PDB file of C-alpha atoms in Angstrom:
ATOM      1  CA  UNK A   1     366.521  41.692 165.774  1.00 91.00           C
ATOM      2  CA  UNK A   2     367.266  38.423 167.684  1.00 95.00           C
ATOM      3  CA  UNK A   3     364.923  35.813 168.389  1.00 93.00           C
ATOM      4  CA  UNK A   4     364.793  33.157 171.380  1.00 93.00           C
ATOM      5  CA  UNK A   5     364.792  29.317 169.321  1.00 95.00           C
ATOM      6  CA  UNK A   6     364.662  26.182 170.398  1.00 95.00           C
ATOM      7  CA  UNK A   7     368.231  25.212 169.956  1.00 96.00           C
ATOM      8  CA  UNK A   8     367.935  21.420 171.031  1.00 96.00           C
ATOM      9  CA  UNK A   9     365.485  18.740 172.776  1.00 96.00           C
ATOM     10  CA  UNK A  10     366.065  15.444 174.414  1.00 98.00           C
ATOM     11  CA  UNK A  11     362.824  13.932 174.298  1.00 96.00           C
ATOM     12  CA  UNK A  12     360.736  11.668 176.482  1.00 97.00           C
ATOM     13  CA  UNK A  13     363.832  10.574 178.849  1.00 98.00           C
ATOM     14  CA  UNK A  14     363.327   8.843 181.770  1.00 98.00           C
ATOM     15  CA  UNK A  15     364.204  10.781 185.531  1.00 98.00           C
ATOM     16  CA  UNK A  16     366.338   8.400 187.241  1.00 97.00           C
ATOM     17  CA  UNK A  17     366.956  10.177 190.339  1.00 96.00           C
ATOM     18  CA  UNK A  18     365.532  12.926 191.978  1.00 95.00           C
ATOM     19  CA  UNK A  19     367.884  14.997 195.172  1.00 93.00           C
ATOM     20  CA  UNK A  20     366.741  16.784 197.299  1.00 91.00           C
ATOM     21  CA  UNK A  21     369.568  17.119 199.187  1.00 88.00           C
ATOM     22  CA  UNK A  22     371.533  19.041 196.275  1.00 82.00           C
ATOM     23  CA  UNK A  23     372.118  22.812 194.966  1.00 75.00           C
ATOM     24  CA  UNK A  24     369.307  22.812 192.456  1.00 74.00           C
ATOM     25  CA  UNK A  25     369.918  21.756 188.707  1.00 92.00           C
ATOM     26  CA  UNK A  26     369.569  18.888 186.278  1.00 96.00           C
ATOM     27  CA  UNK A  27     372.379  16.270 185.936  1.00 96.00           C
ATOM     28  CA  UNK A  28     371.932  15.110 182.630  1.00 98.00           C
ATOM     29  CA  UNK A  29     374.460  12.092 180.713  1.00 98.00           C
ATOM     30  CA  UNK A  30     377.245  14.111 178.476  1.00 98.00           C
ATOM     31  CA  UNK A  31     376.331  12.070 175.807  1.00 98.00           C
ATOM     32  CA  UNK A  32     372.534  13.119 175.512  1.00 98.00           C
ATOM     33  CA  UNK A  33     374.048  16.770 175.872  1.00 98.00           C
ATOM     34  CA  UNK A  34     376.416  16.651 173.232  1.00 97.00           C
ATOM     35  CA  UNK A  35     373.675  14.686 170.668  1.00 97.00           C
ATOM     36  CA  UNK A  36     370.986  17.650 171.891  1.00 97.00           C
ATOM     37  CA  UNK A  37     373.645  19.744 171.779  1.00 96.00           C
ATOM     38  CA  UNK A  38     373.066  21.345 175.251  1.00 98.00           C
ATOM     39  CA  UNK A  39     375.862  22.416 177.028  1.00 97.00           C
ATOM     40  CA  UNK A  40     377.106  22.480 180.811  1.00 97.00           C
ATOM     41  CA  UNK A  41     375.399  25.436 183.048  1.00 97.00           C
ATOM     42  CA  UNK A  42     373.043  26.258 180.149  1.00 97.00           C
ATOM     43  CA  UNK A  43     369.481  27.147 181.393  1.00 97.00           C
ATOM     44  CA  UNK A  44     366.696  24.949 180.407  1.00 98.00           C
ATOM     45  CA  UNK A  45     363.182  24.494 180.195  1.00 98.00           C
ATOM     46  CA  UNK A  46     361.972  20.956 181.279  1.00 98.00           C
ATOM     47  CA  UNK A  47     358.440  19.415 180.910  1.00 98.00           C
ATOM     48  CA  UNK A  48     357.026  16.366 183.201  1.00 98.00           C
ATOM     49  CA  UNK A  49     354.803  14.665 180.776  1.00 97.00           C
ATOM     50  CA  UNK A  50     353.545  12.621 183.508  1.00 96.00           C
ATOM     51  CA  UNK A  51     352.255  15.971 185.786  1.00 96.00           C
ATOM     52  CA  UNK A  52     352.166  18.581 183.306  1.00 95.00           C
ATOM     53  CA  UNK A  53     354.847  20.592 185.454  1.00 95.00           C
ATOM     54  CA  UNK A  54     357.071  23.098 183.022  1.00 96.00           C
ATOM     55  CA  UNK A  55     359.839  24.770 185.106  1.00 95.00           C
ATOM     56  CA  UNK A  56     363.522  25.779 184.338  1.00 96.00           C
ATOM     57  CA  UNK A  57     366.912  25.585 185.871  1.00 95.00           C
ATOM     58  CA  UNK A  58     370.676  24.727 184.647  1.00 96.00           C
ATOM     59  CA  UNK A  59     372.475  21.453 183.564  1.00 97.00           C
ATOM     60  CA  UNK A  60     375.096  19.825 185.208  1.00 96.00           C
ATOM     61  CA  UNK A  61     377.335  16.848 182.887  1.00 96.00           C
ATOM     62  CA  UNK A  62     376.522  13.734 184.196  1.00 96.00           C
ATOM     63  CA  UNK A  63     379.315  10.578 183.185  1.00 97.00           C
ATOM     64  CA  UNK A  64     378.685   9.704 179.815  1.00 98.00           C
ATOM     65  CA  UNK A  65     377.189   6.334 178.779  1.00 97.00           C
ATOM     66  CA  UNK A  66     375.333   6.441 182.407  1.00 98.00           C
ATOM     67  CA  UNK A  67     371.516   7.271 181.020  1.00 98.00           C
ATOM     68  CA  UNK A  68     371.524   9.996 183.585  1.00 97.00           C
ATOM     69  CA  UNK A  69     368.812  12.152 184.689  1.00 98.00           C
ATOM     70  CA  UNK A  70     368.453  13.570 187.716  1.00 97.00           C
ATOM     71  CA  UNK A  71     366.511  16.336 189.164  1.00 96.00           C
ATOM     72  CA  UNK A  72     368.080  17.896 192.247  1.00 94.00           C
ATOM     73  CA  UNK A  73     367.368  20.745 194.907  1.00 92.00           C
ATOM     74  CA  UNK A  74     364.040  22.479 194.404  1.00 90.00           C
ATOM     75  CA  UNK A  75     363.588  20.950 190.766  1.00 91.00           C
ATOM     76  CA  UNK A  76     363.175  17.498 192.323  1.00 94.00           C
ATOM     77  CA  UNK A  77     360.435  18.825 193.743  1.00 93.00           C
ATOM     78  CA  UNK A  78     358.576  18.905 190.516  1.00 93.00           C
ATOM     79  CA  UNK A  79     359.376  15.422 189.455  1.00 96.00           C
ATOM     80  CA  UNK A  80     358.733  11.773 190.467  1.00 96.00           C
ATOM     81  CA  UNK A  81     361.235   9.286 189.449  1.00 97.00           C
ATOM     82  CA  UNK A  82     360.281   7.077 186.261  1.00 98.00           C
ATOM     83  CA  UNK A  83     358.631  10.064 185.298  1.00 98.00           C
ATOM     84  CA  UNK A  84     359.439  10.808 181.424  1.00 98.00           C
ATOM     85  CA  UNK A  85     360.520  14.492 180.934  1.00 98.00           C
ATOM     86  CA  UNK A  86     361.271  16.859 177.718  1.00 98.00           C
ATOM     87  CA  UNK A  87     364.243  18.810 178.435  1.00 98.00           C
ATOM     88  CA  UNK A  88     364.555  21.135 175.965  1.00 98.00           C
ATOM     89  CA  UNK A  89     367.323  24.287 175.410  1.00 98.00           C
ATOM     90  CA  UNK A  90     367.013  27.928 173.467  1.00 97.00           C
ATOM     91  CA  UNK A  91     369.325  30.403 171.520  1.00 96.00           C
ATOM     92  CA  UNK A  92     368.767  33.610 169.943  1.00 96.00           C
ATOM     93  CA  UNK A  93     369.289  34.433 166.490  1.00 95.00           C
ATOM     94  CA  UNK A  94     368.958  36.567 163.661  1.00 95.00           C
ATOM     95  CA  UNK A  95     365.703  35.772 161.681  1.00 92.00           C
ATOM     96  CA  UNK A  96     368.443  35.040 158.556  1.00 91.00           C
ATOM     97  CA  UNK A  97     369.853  32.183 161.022  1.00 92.00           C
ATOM     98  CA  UNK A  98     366.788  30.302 162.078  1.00 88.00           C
ATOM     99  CA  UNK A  99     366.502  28.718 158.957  1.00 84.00           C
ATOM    100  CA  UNK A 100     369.828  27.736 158.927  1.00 88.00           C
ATOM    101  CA  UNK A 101     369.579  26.162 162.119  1.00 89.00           C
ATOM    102  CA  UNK A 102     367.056  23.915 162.695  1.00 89.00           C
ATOM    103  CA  UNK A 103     366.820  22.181 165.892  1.00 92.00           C
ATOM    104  CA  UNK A 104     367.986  19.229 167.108  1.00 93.00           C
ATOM    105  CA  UNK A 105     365.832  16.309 168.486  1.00 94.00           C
ATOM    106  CA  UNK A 106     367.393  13.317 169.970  1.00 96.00           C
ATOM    107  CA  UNK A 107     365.037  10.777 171.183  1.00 95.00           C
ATOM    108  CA  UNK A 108     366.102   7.821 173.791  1.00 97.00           C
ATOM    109  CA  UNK A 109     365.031   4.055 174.703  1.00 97.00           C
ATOM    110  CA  UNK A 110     363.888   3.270 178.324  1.00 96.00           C
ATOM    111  CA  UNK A 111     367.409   3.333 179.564  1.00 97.00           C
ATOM    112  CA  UNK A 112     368.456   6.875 178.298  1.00 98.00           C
ATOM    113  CA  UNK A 113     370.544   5.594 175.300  1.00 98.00           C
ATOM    114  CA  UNK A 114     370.170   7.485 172.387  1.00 97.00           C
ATOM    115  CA  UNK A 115     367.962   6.127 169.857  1.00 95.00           C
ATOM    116  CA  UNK A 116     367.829   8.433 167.210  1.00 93.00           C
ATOM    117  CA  UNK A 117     368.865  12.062 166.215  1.00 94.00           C
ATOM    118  CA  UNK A 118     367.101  14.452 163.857  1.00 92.00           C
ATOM    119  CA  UNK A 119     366.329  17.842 163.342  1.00 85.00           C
ATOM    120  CA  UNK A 120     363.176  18.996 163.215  1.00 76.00           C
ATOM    121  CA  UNK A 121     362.217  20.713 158.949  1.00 64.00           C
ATOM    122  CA  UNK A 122     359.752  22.622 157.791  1.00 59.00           C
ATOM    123  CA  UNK A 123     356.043  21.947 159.011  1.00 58.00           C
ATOM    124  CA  UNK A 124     357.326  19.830 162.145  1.00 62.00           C
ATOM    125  CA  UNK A 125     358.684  17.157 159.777  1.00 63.00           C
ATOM    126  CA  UNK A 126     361.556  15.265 161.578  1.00 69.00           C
ATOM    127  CA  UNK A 127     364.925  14.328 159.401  1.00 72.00           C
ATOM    128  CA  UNK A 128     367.556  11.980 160.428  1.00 76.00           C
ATOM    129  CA  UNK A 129     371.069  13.153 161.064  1.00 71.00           C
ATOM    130  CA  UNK A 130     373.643  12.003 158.974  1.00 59.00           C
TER     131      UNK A 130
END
């Protein structure tokens, strides 16, 4: 049996931009993917924490270092900019895997940097990465 996980989750990050204009996805900075670890085309689920609005699509890498996130095509539509979002990504395992794996949170300042990584233990209890 396989189960769907959260896998990783960028928390409270800021939408920069939002495109219209764009085939629709999420650009998000390649350093906030590779802390979340989220990768490149993966599907995710995003939350506006400012509307309420939960919706899904894929991730595009954004430069590194850039504090990117930007909603484009038909997500955009869901978003304001300066809106703070939860962008959060799933895997499936085996029920002997999930406690093996716990997920990863990474949590960011105003501009997008990273400000701290953990991974969430038992009970909701957040512990650094070393």
């Amino acid at each position: 049996m396989q189960l769907n996980m959260l896998k990783g989750k960028i928390h409270r990050a800021t939408v920069v931009q939002a495109e219209l204009d764009y085939v629709g996805s999420i650009t998000i900075d390649e350093d906030l993917m590779e802390a979340s670890g989220i990768l490149e085309y993966e599907k995710v689920q995003i939350v506006d924490v400012n509307n309420g609005q939960r919706f899904e699509t894929y991730v595009i890498a954004g430069e590194a270092g850039s504090g990117m996130i930007c909603l484009n095509g038909a997500a955009a539509r869901n978003v304001s900019v300066g809106d703070k979002v939860i962008i959060m990504c799933y895997c499936q395992m085996s029920p002997e895997e999930v406690s093996a794996n716990p997920p990863r949170v990474v949590f960011v300042d105003n501009d997008n940097k990273i400000a701290r990584v953990t991974r969430y233990e038992k009970h909701g209890l957040l512990k650094d990465m070393e």
